[in-house]
XYZ file of C-alpha atoms in Angstrom:
754
model
C 47.226 146.392 136.817
C 48.641 149.858 136.205
C 49.910 151.448 139.405
C 49.673 155.192 139.993
C 52.334 156.274 142.530
C 51.107 159.854 142.818
C 50.075 161.238 146.185
C 46.356 161.398 146.803
C 45.307 162.956 150.084
C 43.357 160.552 152.241
C 42.434 159.913 155.839
C 44.254 157.050 157.526
C 43.083 154.536 160.094
C 46.193 152.337 160.499
C 49.019 154.434 159.059
C 50.186 156.954 161.633
C 49.414 154.751 164.640
C 51.973 153.211 167.010
C 51.412 149.446 167.349
C 53.825 147.159 169.166
C 56.752 146.114 166.985
C 56.349 142.561 165.626
C 59.979 141.575 166.277
C 60.131 143.003 169.793
C 59.374 139.890 171.864
C 61.903 137.712 170.036
C 64.595 140.356 170.411
C 64.135 141.019 174.116
C 63.877 137.291 174.917
C 66.910 136.322 172.837
C 65.001 134.173 170.346
C 65.775 136.385 167.359
C 68.556 134.923 165.246
C 71.336 137.240 164.170
C 74.256 136.483 161.884
C 76.261 134.460 164.393
C 73.207 132.598 165.775
C 72.823 130.282 162.779
C 74.569 126.917 162.651
C 74.697 123.992 160.219
C 75.543 120.361 160.869
C 79.243 119.677 160.411
C 80.174 123.323 160.080
C 83.776 124.473 160.289
C 85.180 127.628 161.842
C 86.622 130.181 159.448
C 89.366 132.635 160.355
C 91.154 135.273 158.283
C 94.837 136.193 158.331
C 95.302 139.940 157.945
C 98.226 142.126 156.994
C 100.117 143.807 159.852
C 101.398 146.414 157.395
C 99.694 149.505 155.984
C 101.267 149.009 152.541
C 103.283 146.004 151.459
C 103.943 143.929 148.353
C 103.209 140.234 148.849
C 106.246 138.344 147.533
C 105.321 134.823 148.649
C 102.700 132.971 150.703
C 103.475 129.483 152.037
C 100.428 127.680 153.465
C 101.905 124.173 153.530
C 102.412 123.966 157.301
C 98.891 125.198 157.985
C 97.419 122.685 155.550
C 99.182 119.815 157.372
C 97.859 120.789 160.790
C 95.375 118.231 162.112
C 91.827 119.584 161.994
C 92.433 122.060 159.170
C 90.097 121.347 156.260
C 90.864 124.239 153.898
C 93.333 127.063 153.424
C 92.809 129.703 150.766
C 94.666 132.683 149.317
C 93.976 134.936 146.350
C 94.770 131.964 144.105
C 91.519 130.358 145.279
C 89.576 133.477 144.299
C 90.768 134.021 140.714
C 89.869 137.178 138.853
C 86.550 136.492 137.101
C 85.492 140.141 136.932
C 86.032 140.446 133.157
C 87.454 143.943 133.313
C 84.855 145.302 135.739
C 87.034 147.643 137.818
C 84.474 148.059 140.615
C 84.078 144.296 141.035
C 87.850 143.816 140.912
C 88.209 146.258 143.804
C 85.672 144.216 145.787
C 87.613 141.036 144.992
C 90.954 142.561 145.935
C 89.518 143.918 149.184
C 88.145 140.502 150.140
C 91.559 138.895 149.592
C 94.730 140.845 148.817
C 96.419 139.860 145.598
C 99.661 141.644 144.727
C 99.721 144.084 147.646
C 98.301 144.523 151.117
C 96.890 148.031 151.048
C 96.008 148.684 154.699
C 96.505 147.379 158.206
C 93.984 144.522 158.408
C 93.773 143.663 154.694
C 92.899 139.956 154.302
C 95.761 137.884 152.836
C 94.720 134.281 153.600
C 92.011 132.299 155.369
C 91.510 128.889 156.953
C 88.627 126.591 157.852
C 89.149 124.179 160.728
C 87.207 121.981 163.116
C 87.349 124.576 165.913
C 88.477 128.118 166.649
C 91.677 127.069 168.450
C 92.852 125.002 165.487
C 91.974 127.802 163.086
C 94.018 130.300 165.087
C 96.973 127.916 165.230
C 96.762 127.425 161.475
C 96.920 131.168 160.840
C 100.190 131.340 162.803
C 101.682 128.657 160.544
C 101.088 130.590 157.320
C 104.341 132.190 156.180
C 104.217 135.435 154.196
C 107.156 137.314 152.746
C 106.273 141.022 152.623
C 108.139 143.874 150.979
C 107.034 146.772 153.180
C 106.321 149.931 151.175
C 105.916 153.597 152.156
C 102.363 154.377 153.255
C 100.076 157.391 153.621
C 96.985 157.565 155.842
C 96.190 161.313 155.907
C 93.907 162.691 153.198
C 95.889 165.909 152.711
C 99.263 164.176 152.723
C 98.009 161.709 150.112
C 97.352 164.520 147.618
C 100.931 165.806 147.702
C 103.280 165.004 144.785
C 105.713 163.390 147.227
C 103.143 160.896 148.568
C 103.575 157.186 147.785
C 101.212 156.186 144.974
C 98.917 153.343 146.011
C 97.752 152.254 142.562
C 99.836 152.864 139.448
C 96.776 152.379 137.222
C 94.832 155.314 138.714
C 94.886 158.511 136.658
C 92.587 161.236 137.956
C 89.170 161.057 136.264
C 87.271 164.243 135.525
C 90.377 166.217 134.567
C 91.139 167.393 131.041
C 93.587 166.679 129.569
C 94.122 163.273 131.188
C 97.036 163.450 133.643
C 100.290 161.922 132.465
C 101.168 160.406 135.839
C 99.235 158.119 138.220
C 97.940 159.745 141.364
C 96.180 159.104 144.663
C 93.500 161.540 143.496
C 91.191 159.063 141.803
C 88.448 161.397 140.611
C 87.381 165.036 140.402
C 83.653 165.941 140.451
C 82.137 169.392 140.045
C 78.624 170.746 140.606
C 77.025 174.164 140.565
C 75.785 176.976 138.343
C 76.180 180.700 137.840
C 79.371 182.742 138.186
C 80.879 182.492 141.650
C 83.573 185.092 141.035
C 80.956 187.648 139.993
C 78.880 186.627 143.022
C 81.749 187.212 145.424
C 82.233 190.601 143.784
C 78.701 191.514 144.879
C 79.257 190.432 148.484
C 79.631 192.849 151.393
C 80.846 190.085 153.698
C 82.865 186.961 152.890
C 83.776 184.071 155.186
C 86.495 181.649 154.095
C 87.478 178.702 156.286
C 89.153 175.281 156.147
C 87.794 172.279 158.040
C 88.841 168.719 158.812
C 86.908 165.663 159.954
C 88.417 162.397 161.095
C 87.405 158.918 160.026
C 84.650 157.255 162.035
C 82.973 153.858 162.165
C 79.250 153.165 162.179
C 79.677 151.420 165.519
C 77.035 148.721 164.996
C 76.903 146.317 167.913
C 76.717 143.131 165.824
C 79.950 142.207 163.998
C 79.820 140.873 160.448
C 78.884 137.192 160.486
C 77.858 134.522 157.998
C 77.493 130.790 157.438
C 78.300 129.542 153.929
C 77.593 126.103 152.513
C 78.572 125.043 148.991
C 77.319 121.634 147.843
C 79.080 119.284 145.464
C 76.507 120.038 142.754
C 77.472 123.727 142.787
C 74.441 125.008 144.664
C 75.091 127.108 147.747
C 73.439 128.730 150.735
C 74.579 131.839 152.563
C 73.058 132.960 155.853
C 74.322 136.446 156.551
C 73.928 139.699 158.422
C 73.389 142.195 155.596
C 71.477 145.241 154.419
C 70.939 143.715 150.986
C 70.927 139.958 150.445
C 70.077 140.234 146.740
C 73.145 142.390 146.116
C 75.265 140.023 148.215
C 74.057 137.131 146.044
C 74.940 139.045 142.890
C 78.426 139.988 144.067
C 79.326 136.653 145.647
C 78.112 134.667 142.643
C 80.137 136.819 140.249
C 83.301 136.658 142.355
C 83.106 132.872 142.704
C 82.001 132.160 139.136
C 78.611 130.795 140.180
C 75.202 131.158 138.609
C 73.218 133.550 140.776
C 70.228 131.206 140.748
C 72.341 128.528 142.453
C 73.150 130.745 145.422
C 70.395 131.295 147.966
C 71.046 134.104 150.419
C 68.999 134.521 153.598
C 69.305 137.684 155.654
C 69.413 137.303 159.411
C 68.192 139.833 161.918
C 70.588 142.749 161.802
C 72.207 144.224 164.877
C 72.876 147.567 163.249
C 74.315 148.446 159.874
C 73.908 152.162 159.092
C 75.525 151.624 155.686
C 78.413 149.470 156.921
C 76.673 146.253 155.897
C 76.056 147.256 152.292
C 79.362 145.735 151.104
C 80.627 142.158 151.069
C 83.702 141.729 153.247
C 84.141 138.148 154.412
C 81.218 136.422 152.642
C 83.058 135.457 149.419
C 85.888 134.138 151.596
C 83.489 131.931 153.580
C 81.991 130.571 150.347
C 85.433 129.850 148.905
C 86.446 128.034 152.099
C 83.262 125.965 152.048
C 83.737 125.097 148.397
C 87.283 123.894 149.056
C 86.489 122.060 152.300
C 83.209 120.527 151.139
C 81.569 121.498 154.429
C 79.684 124.527 155.794
C 81.885 127.313 157.153
C 80.953 129.856 159.787
C 82.929 133.097 159.741
C 82.440 135.809 162.364
C 84.585 138.944 162.553
C 86.094 139.973 165.859
C 85.571 143.572 166.965
C 89.213 144.280 166.103
C 88.583 143.019 162.573
C 85.419 145.086 162.244
C 87.385 148.252 162.947
C 90.490 147.350 160.955
C 88.904 145.679 157.958
C 85.322 146.777 157.380
C 84.143 150.066 155.953
C 84.392 153.228 158.026
C 83.401 156.606 156.668
C 85.788 159.057 154.996
C 88.188 161.434 156.640
C 87.898 164.837 154.983
C 89.586 168.157 154.364
C 87.213 170.890 153.160
C 87.626 174.529 152.142
C 84.510 176.731 152.125
C 83.962 180.305 150.947
C 80.584 182.064 151.210
C 79.678 185.685 150.510
C 76.557 187.720 151.296
C 75.133 191.226 151.058
C 74.351 193.388 154.087
C 70.699 192.381 153.866
C 71.659 188.732 154.394
C 71.278 187.467 150.811
C 73.965 184.964 149.868
C 75.610 186.051 146.603
C 78.074 183.182 146.096
C 79.187 179.924 147.679
C 82.138 177.706 146.872
C 83.586 174.535 148.388
C 86.524 172.232 147.682
C 86.116 168.843 149.318
C 88.768 166.127 149.672
C 87.473 162.758 150.904
C 89.543 159.684 151.689
C 88.132 156.520 150.151
C 90.583 153.902 151.375
C 92.741 152.203 148.735
C 89.867 151.905 146.235
C 88.108 154.639 144.337
C 84.581 155.606 145.372
C 82.031 158.386 145.028
C 82.259 159.852 148.514
C 83.596 163.302 147.594
C 81.091 163.438 144.758
C 78.245 162.973 147.239
C 79.767 165.618 149.487
C 79.980 168.048 146.587
C 76.354 167.357 145.668
C 74.945 167.807 149.176
C 77.127 170.672 150.453
C 74.856 173.583 149.482
C 71.617 171.691 148.829
C 69.708 173.501 151.589
C 70.019 176.921 149.993
C 68.723 179.039 147.134
C 71.885 180.163 145.357
C 72.413 181.945 142.050
C 76.165 181.372 142.066
C 77.492 178.138 143.522
C 80.361 175.760 142.859
C 81.498 172.633 144.673
C 84.418 170.428 143.653
C 85.097 167.010 145.158
C 88.283 164.924 145.090
C 88.351 161.175 145.847
C 91.682 160.446 147.566
C 93.291 157.023 147.990
C 94.893 156.310 151.377
C 96.234 153.241 153.194
C 93.107 152.750 155.275
C 90.186 150.302 154.989
C 87.843 150.617 152.043
C 85.348 153.374 152.820
C 81.660 152.500 153.178
C 78.491 154.481 153.743
C 77.538 155.825 157.160
C 73.872 156.716 156.931
C 73.801 159.786 154.630
C 77.309 159.132 153.306
C 79.523 162.213 152.959
C 76.759 164.718 153.748
C 77.525 165.243 157.490
C 81.095 166.360 156.775
C 80.022 168.741 154.016
C 77.251 170.141 156.222
C 79.724 170.633 159.078
C 81.894 172.855 156.906
C 79.108 174.763 155.159
C 76.842 175.240 158.186
C 79.803 176.399 160.311
C 80.651 179.016 157.687
C 76.966 179.992 157.411
C 76.853 180.605 161.170
C 80.018 182.671 161.069
C 78.735 184.709 158.115
C 75.439 185.439 159.893
C 77.453 186.690 162.877
C 79.566 188.926 160.613
C 76.424 190.480 159.128
C 74.763 190.786 162.522
C 71.814 188.521 161.743
C 70.223 185.764 163.779
C 71.510 182.464 162.349
C 67.991 181.057 161.964
C 66.707 184.169 160.186
C 69.761 184.144 157.922
C 69.009 180.567 156.887
C 65.283 181.278 156.409
C 66.142 184.170 154.089
C 68.310 181.906 151.905
C 66.500 178.566 152.225
C 65.661 176.576 149.111
C 61.994 176.242 148.235
C 59.730 174.639 145.680
C 60.983 175.707 142.248
C 64.572 176.341 143.418
C 67.288 174.939 141.195
C 69.376 172.870 143.574
C 73.119 173.295 143.826
C 73.577 169.827 142.326
C 71.210 170.313 139.385
C 67.538 169.291 139.706
C 64.704 171.707 140.444
C 62.991 171.039 143.776
C 59.347 170.098 144.116
C 57.563 170.490 147.483
C 60.293 170.417 150.165
C 60.556 170.861 153.912
C 63.633 173.000 154.598
C 61.597 176.205 155.133
C 59.040 174.575 157.431
C 61.761 172.902 159.525
C 63.494 176.254 159.993
C 60.248 177.982 160.959
C 59.462 175.182 163.406
C 62.944 175.470 164.922
C 62.591 179.245 165.196
C 59.336 178.847 167.156
C 60.413 175.837 169.231
C 60.630 176.372 173.013
C 64.196 175.064 172.886
C 65.265 178.103 170.851
C 63.922 180.454 173.516
C 65.268 178.684 176.611
C 67.863 180.612 178.680
C 71.527 179.572 178.699
C 73.924 179.568 181.625
C 77.619 180.290 182.046
C 79.952 178.525 179.578
C 76.947 177.289 177.653
C 76.257 177.774 173.964
C 73.477 177.044 171.513
C 73.993 175.941 167.941
C 71.729 174.990 165.084
C 72.244 173.635 161.589
C 70.377 172.298 158.580
C 70.850 169.062 156.675
C 69.805 167.405 153.425
C 69.688 163.945 151.893
C 68.518 162.744 148.475
C 66.722 159.488 149.389
C 66.448 156.591 146.945
C 63.764 154.280 145.591
C 65.051 151.556 143.315
C 64.048 148.068 142.235
C 61.534 146.501 144.587
C 59.483 143.298 144.624
C 56.774 142.298 147.115
C 54.315 139.417 147.543
C 51.075 139.602 149.522
C 49.303 136.304 150.242
C 45.905 135.963 151.897
C 45.331 132.819 153.941
C 42.015 131.009 154.109
C 41.604 132.293 157.670
C 41.834 135.890 156.473
C 45.384 136.468 157.705
C 47.842 138.189 155.400
C 51.471 137.237 154.796
C 53.593 140.005 153.343
C 56.939 138.935 151.856
C 59.372 141.779 151.202
C 62.925 141.935 149.894
C 64.134 145.008 151.769
C 65.978 144.174 154.977
C 64.370 145.538 158.136
C 67.014 147.943 159.420
C 64.688 150.404 161.119
C 61.237 148.954 161.763
C 60.015 148.464 158.208
C 58.160 145.219 158.962
C 55.831 147.077 161.308
C 55.466 149.990 158.903
C 54.762 147.763 155.920
C 52.216 145.770 157.902
C 50.468 149.051 158.695
C 50.447 149.953 155.001
C 49.025 146.555 153.994
C 46.380 146.805 156.698
C 45.503 150.333 155.579
C 45.132 149.411 151.945
C 43.162 146.202 152.578
C 41.026 147.792 155.296
C 41.832 145.175 157.943
C 43.424 145.177 161.393
C 47.193 145.515 161.731
C 47.232 142.304 163.775
C 46.061 140.312 160.745
C 49.258 141.087 158.808
C 52.604 139.350 159.224
C 55.575 140.745 157.295
C 58.681 138.666 156.618
C 61.939 139.318 154.779
C 62.065 136.671 152.058
C 65.261 134.954 150.898
C 66.650 135.452 147.407
C 65.036 132.268 146.039
C 61.556 133.247 147.195
C 61.152 136.700 145.710
C 62.277 138.830 142.784
C 65.287 141.111 142.978
C 65.396 144.013 145.438
C 68.054 146.699 145.585
C 70.193 147.266 148.659
C 68.365 148.670 151.675
C 70.144 151.998 151.677
C 69.340 155.553 150.653
C 66.430 155.578 153.143
C 64.551 153.387 150.683
C 63.232 150.587 152.913
C 59.817 151.906 153.894
C 59.484 154.264 150.903
C 60.012 151.679 148.160
C 58.514 148.634 149.864
C 55.438 150.541 151.015
C 54.878 151.595 147.422
C 55.227 147.973 146.311
C 52.999 146.843 149.191
C 50.270 149.268 148.158
C 50.559 147.998 144.585
C 50.455 144.349 145.694
C 47.480 145.012 147.989
C 45.566 146.708 145.200
C 46.262 143.740 142.952
C 44.965 141.439 145.692
C 41.869 143.610 146.079
C 41.187 143.164 142.376
C 41.196 139.385 142.941
C 39.040 139.741 146.058
C 36.474 141.720 144.069
C 36.488 139.074 141.347
C 35.915 136.313 143.919
C 33.109 138.272 145.589
C 31.483 138.812 142.188
C 31.681 135.088 141.588
C 30.155 134.321 144.998
C 27.322 136.751 144.308
C 27.060 135.844 140.637
C 27.217 139.473 139.538
C 29.576 141.510 137.364
C 32.910 142.460 138.951
C 32.241 146.025 137.790
C 29.422 146.095 140.320
C 31.744 145.235 143.212
C 33.646 147.849 145.209
C 36.124 147.403 148.054
C 35.417 149.455 151.166
C 37.016 149.152 154.600
C 37.972 145.512 154.277
C 34.740 144.379 152.621
C 33.411 143.701 149.164
C 30.320 145.830 148.606
C 27.769 145.354 145.831
C 27.059 148.672 144.123
C 23.729 149.868 142.780
C 20.107 149.555 143.789
C 19.703 146.289 141.895
C 22.043 144.639 144.413
C 20.502 146.201 147.477
C 19.636 142.808 148.897
C 23.286 141.716 148.988
C 25.188 142.296 152.201
C 28.900 142.916 152.589
C 31.508 140.185 152.282
C 34.559 140.540 154.517
C 38.074 139.627 153.409
C 37.953 136.694 155.794
C 34.674 135.409 154.318
C 35.976 135.658 150.763
C 39.263 133.960 151.726
C 37.408 131.086 153.399
C 35.739 130.241 150.077
C 38.877 130.707 147.945
C 39.315 126.980 147.372
C 35.924 126.912 145.655
C 36.306 130.146 143.683
C 39.671 129.728 141.983
C 42.323 128.945 144.570
C 44.736 131.058 146.618
C 44.319 134.822 146.682
C 47.460 136.905 146.334
C 48.797 140.174 145.074
C 52.223 140.655 143.569
C 54.190 143.778 142.676
C 57.472 144.529 141.024
C 58.389 148.128 140.304
C 61.128 150.732 140.245
C 60.207 153.155 142.995
C 61.134 156.477 141.456
C 60.491 159.889 143.028
C 61.801 159.159 146.505
C 61.564 162.826 147.475
C 64.419 164.743 149.075
C 64.565 165.229 152.828
C 65.561 168.151 155.063
C 66.081 168.634 158.797
C 67.015 171.367 161.244
C 68.684 170.531 164.560
C 69.193 172.596 167.736
C 71.830 171.776 170.344
C 72.857 173.230 173.715
C 76.390 172.480 174.959
C 78.333 173.309 178.080
C 82.118 173.625 177.756
C 84.519 173.541 180.685
C 87.091 176.237 179.759
C 89.693 174.685 182.066
C 89.625 171.166 180.614
C 87.838 171.417 177.267
C 85.304 168.821 178.428
C 81.802 169.080 176.967
C 78.319 168.134 178.074
C 75.322 168.010 175.750
C 72.503 169.658 177.691
C 69.621 169.567 175.242
C 69.029 168.411 171.679
C 66.067 168.851 169.326
C 65.457 167.354 165.878
C 62.927 168.841 163.460
C 62.555 166.850 160.235
C 60.117 166.345 157.381
C 58.928 162.723 157.098
C 56.449 163.253 154.261
C 54.104 160.940 156.155
C 55.133 159.163 159.354
C 53.833 155.627 158.816
C 54.858 154.498 162.313
C 55.717 157.686 164.264
C 57.595 155.839 167.012
C 60.018 154.373 164.483
C 60.385 157.768 162.801
C 61.257 159.366 166.125
C 63.715 156.551 166.757
C 65.439 157.242 163.438
C 65.665 160.938 164.281
C 67.081 160.220 167.744
C 69.486 157.555 166.479
C 70.972 159.854 163.873
C 71.382 162.614 166.434
C 73.020 160.250 168.946
C 75.506 159.011 166.361
C 76.192 162.580 165.289
C 76.921 163.557 168.901
C 79.516 160.794 169.158
C 81.037 161.714 165.801
C 81.229 165.408 166.686
C 82.738 165.044 170.154
C 84.667 161.786 170.536
C 84.883 159.297 167.718
C 87.874 159.011 165.396
C 90.259 156.470 163.891
C 93.758 157.051 165.261
C 96.664 155.749 163.180
C 100.254 155.512 164.333
C 103.303 156.477 162.319
C 103.528 152.841 161.242
C 100.123 153.140 159.557
C 98.445 150.776 162.012
C 95.117 151.501 163.706
C 95.676 152.277 167.402
C 92.119 152.107 168.764
C 90.397 149.089 167.210
C 87.896 148.473 169.990
C 85.099 150.146 171.927
C 87.373 150.739 174.906
C 89.526 153.203 172.946
C 87.079 154.108 170.179
C 84.427 155.674 172.369
C 80.840 155.778 171.120
C 78.237 157.578 173.279
C 76.559 155.666 176.081
C 73.334 156.670 177.801
C 75.095 158.913 180.318
C 76.623 160.929 177.461
C 73.284 161.786 175.890
C 70.409 164.066 176.813
C 66.796 163.242 176.065
C 66.583 163.985 172.356
C 63.360 165.810 171.505
C 61.793 165.322 168.091
C 59.247 167.165 165.990
C 57.860 165.367 162.949
C 56.741 167.553 160.049
C 54.703 166.084 157.207
C 55.101 167.749 153.822
C 53.720 165.034 151.499
C 55.974 163.570 148.828
C 53.967 163.990 145.599
C 55.466 160.783 144.189
C 54.152 158.353 146.787
C 50.471 157.395 147.303
C 50.699 158.145 151.035
C 53.206 161.015 150.713
C 56.045 159.027 152.337
C 59.660 160.210 152.297
C 62.673 158.306 153.608
C 63.773 159.441 157.066
C 66.658 157.205 158.145
C 69.641 159.202 156.936
C 68.895 162.927 157.053
C 69.002 162.934 160.867
C 72.776 162.335 160.926
C 73.573 165.270 158.610
C 73.089 168.372 160.845
C 74.583 167.186 164.194
C 78.272 167.786 163.441
C 77.573 171.387 162.474
C 74.922 172.061 165.131
C 77.262 170.787 167.860
C 80.258 172.642 166.392
C 78.268 175.872 166.356
C 77.175 175.276 169.959
C 80.716 174.504 171.124
C 82.095 177.524 169.234
C 79.516 179.794 170.880
C 80.182 178.338 174.320
C 83.978 178.420 174.036
C 84.193 181.723 172.201
C 86.380 180.285 169.447
C 85.491 178.774 166.067
C 86.035 175.007 166.036
C 87.103 173.636 162.649
C 88.259 170.076 163.428
C 85.968 167.115 164.164
C 85.864 165.430 166.626
C 85.960 168.267 169.111
C 87.663 166.237 171.821
C 88.689 168.014 175.037
C 92.352 168.407 173.949
C 91.293 170.049 170.660
C 88.826 172.384 172.381
C 91.359 173.320 175.051
C 94.050 173.954 172.416
C 91.663 176.213 170.482
C 90.738 178.163 173.636
C 94.379 178.599 174.609
C 95.316 179.684 171.073
C 92.531 182.278 171.161
C 93.736 183.557 174.545
C 97.291 183.792 173.212
C 96.107 185.968 170.311
């Protein structure tokens, strides 16, 4: 059946309501099973030995003593994970990150692993492994790593995107450029120009559940992996390739997920657990400690960004330029590229240029954190926008409204926008009561805009109708933000039945076709599209069965509000047949009734938000208090408004922590100093205000219900909105995130000294 993904305005009965979440009872009663809650008979305990050095050549590893320890069933090193990547550089980086080969590239890099009968034995075995390191010079700061005198992490890296090709290896892995027009000519037209440099420190997603998995490899080569992940199909693909397995022989089941936010889109310990199980011949359970999560899983980038923006007296921006340097750990990525793409995406610009540099440093491999790279770019750009508005003498909201992108605008990164929500979010913010509320002494208000692309991708969904009329919906996108409830609402809407009749489950990799990683805010967008398609395919079958029961042509059968209806006066004597009635007779009319869909969900629709923040700053100590926070964001269509509000509030809460407290702190020895929640301080309830939300709905033309992804955009504006608020409260422009009390106090004192 051909599927038309275009938006068609309709009235909804289920979509847009707020039913109780289907996973709520299990989670609050402790019955839900997360990564570490799964066990297999005879399982062993896996533990990983990690480098204590930021940069060191591995001369020799001796595991003989560990192997002889009673209770140890397997010990592995890089030799047990041979290079099977066939020249695929990206996969080789994944392999090397899972188990160091020639060099340890950061404090916490895995160098060996053991499987033993219990945790105590495993820990003892790790202490018996002898490693001869040749400690090398290291670099952990993004700016220091770009200097010619910096130690080079990888001699095979020559900066991509530069012509001619550099003659020497470098820590600058890649250069990316976006934009259009003539920025020099644009700056020549400007009456006012603001030029600033900004820095942001590295942060972690701070998910409560550590990485955990149970791996079991059988003697016949088949394997099972139970794992906490955002994408079990991608995990299967990567693990199978790294271990030389056929993907069909590896079944991966995703557990409930205790937070991911992009940090659980990469394999870290899973290939190690599989290799241990294969060598030991028994299941292996491997759970990271919190220290390991911080030291050896993927935080976001640290950045150094230069921004220059010019405007006329009337407030029209004439040119904008940014140079963005993003750390990516010891392996190349696309983090600066994403920053360069998103930096000026909110604005209508004739002359714009953004250049991104991926920089290798001796820190853990960088991973996504919600809208990866966009918050840092927005912090720099939106701070400069605020300062420029002040120079001109314009209200910062009015200045943004004057220059906001709109339908038909050529974006700074290339494509021309369709219907978008940046203008409406700004207008809503302008008219929000928060914007008009009075401020007290030492208090400041800031606002900022944010953008994210959103993603669709490969998606597969099954919808099965039971003989009792209940519906089982099997999806392949991991539920990281309430998608099971949302998708059940969509299925109920399309079939015309009650929400309570639908049960959505996340299927394992052997039960459903391939699904891309649940990132890019794609979960509800892509799977709802596939659910609509599957439901419509099931409705076609339901109509055929009703036609058979009535002995009429299927062309004379319509589907209305959960019932088959015979059309035309000649069938006036036929009543309606409900889904439940048709399902009850399915055994006599052709067997089970189901709908299936596989598609590539294109046209995800970009997303915009505007945030408002009030901050109080103590000028004597630099301490801050967030007084009020408001999120205005376009959802396209809020399928389950409570979940949408939760995504908005969650992004804002994480942004508050990132802006004010959170950062990785490395010592001179290149070792992480605060690998735990005691010293790496994420916000708790007492740190946060009630976060108000306003959902706007500008329909996405490429989705039948108008849905856009919402999960990532909400983390983009907070750094800038909070920085603008702090700067207004303190009377000094803040350019370094996080704005911890010592940094704020130093900035205030420096301003007083001037």
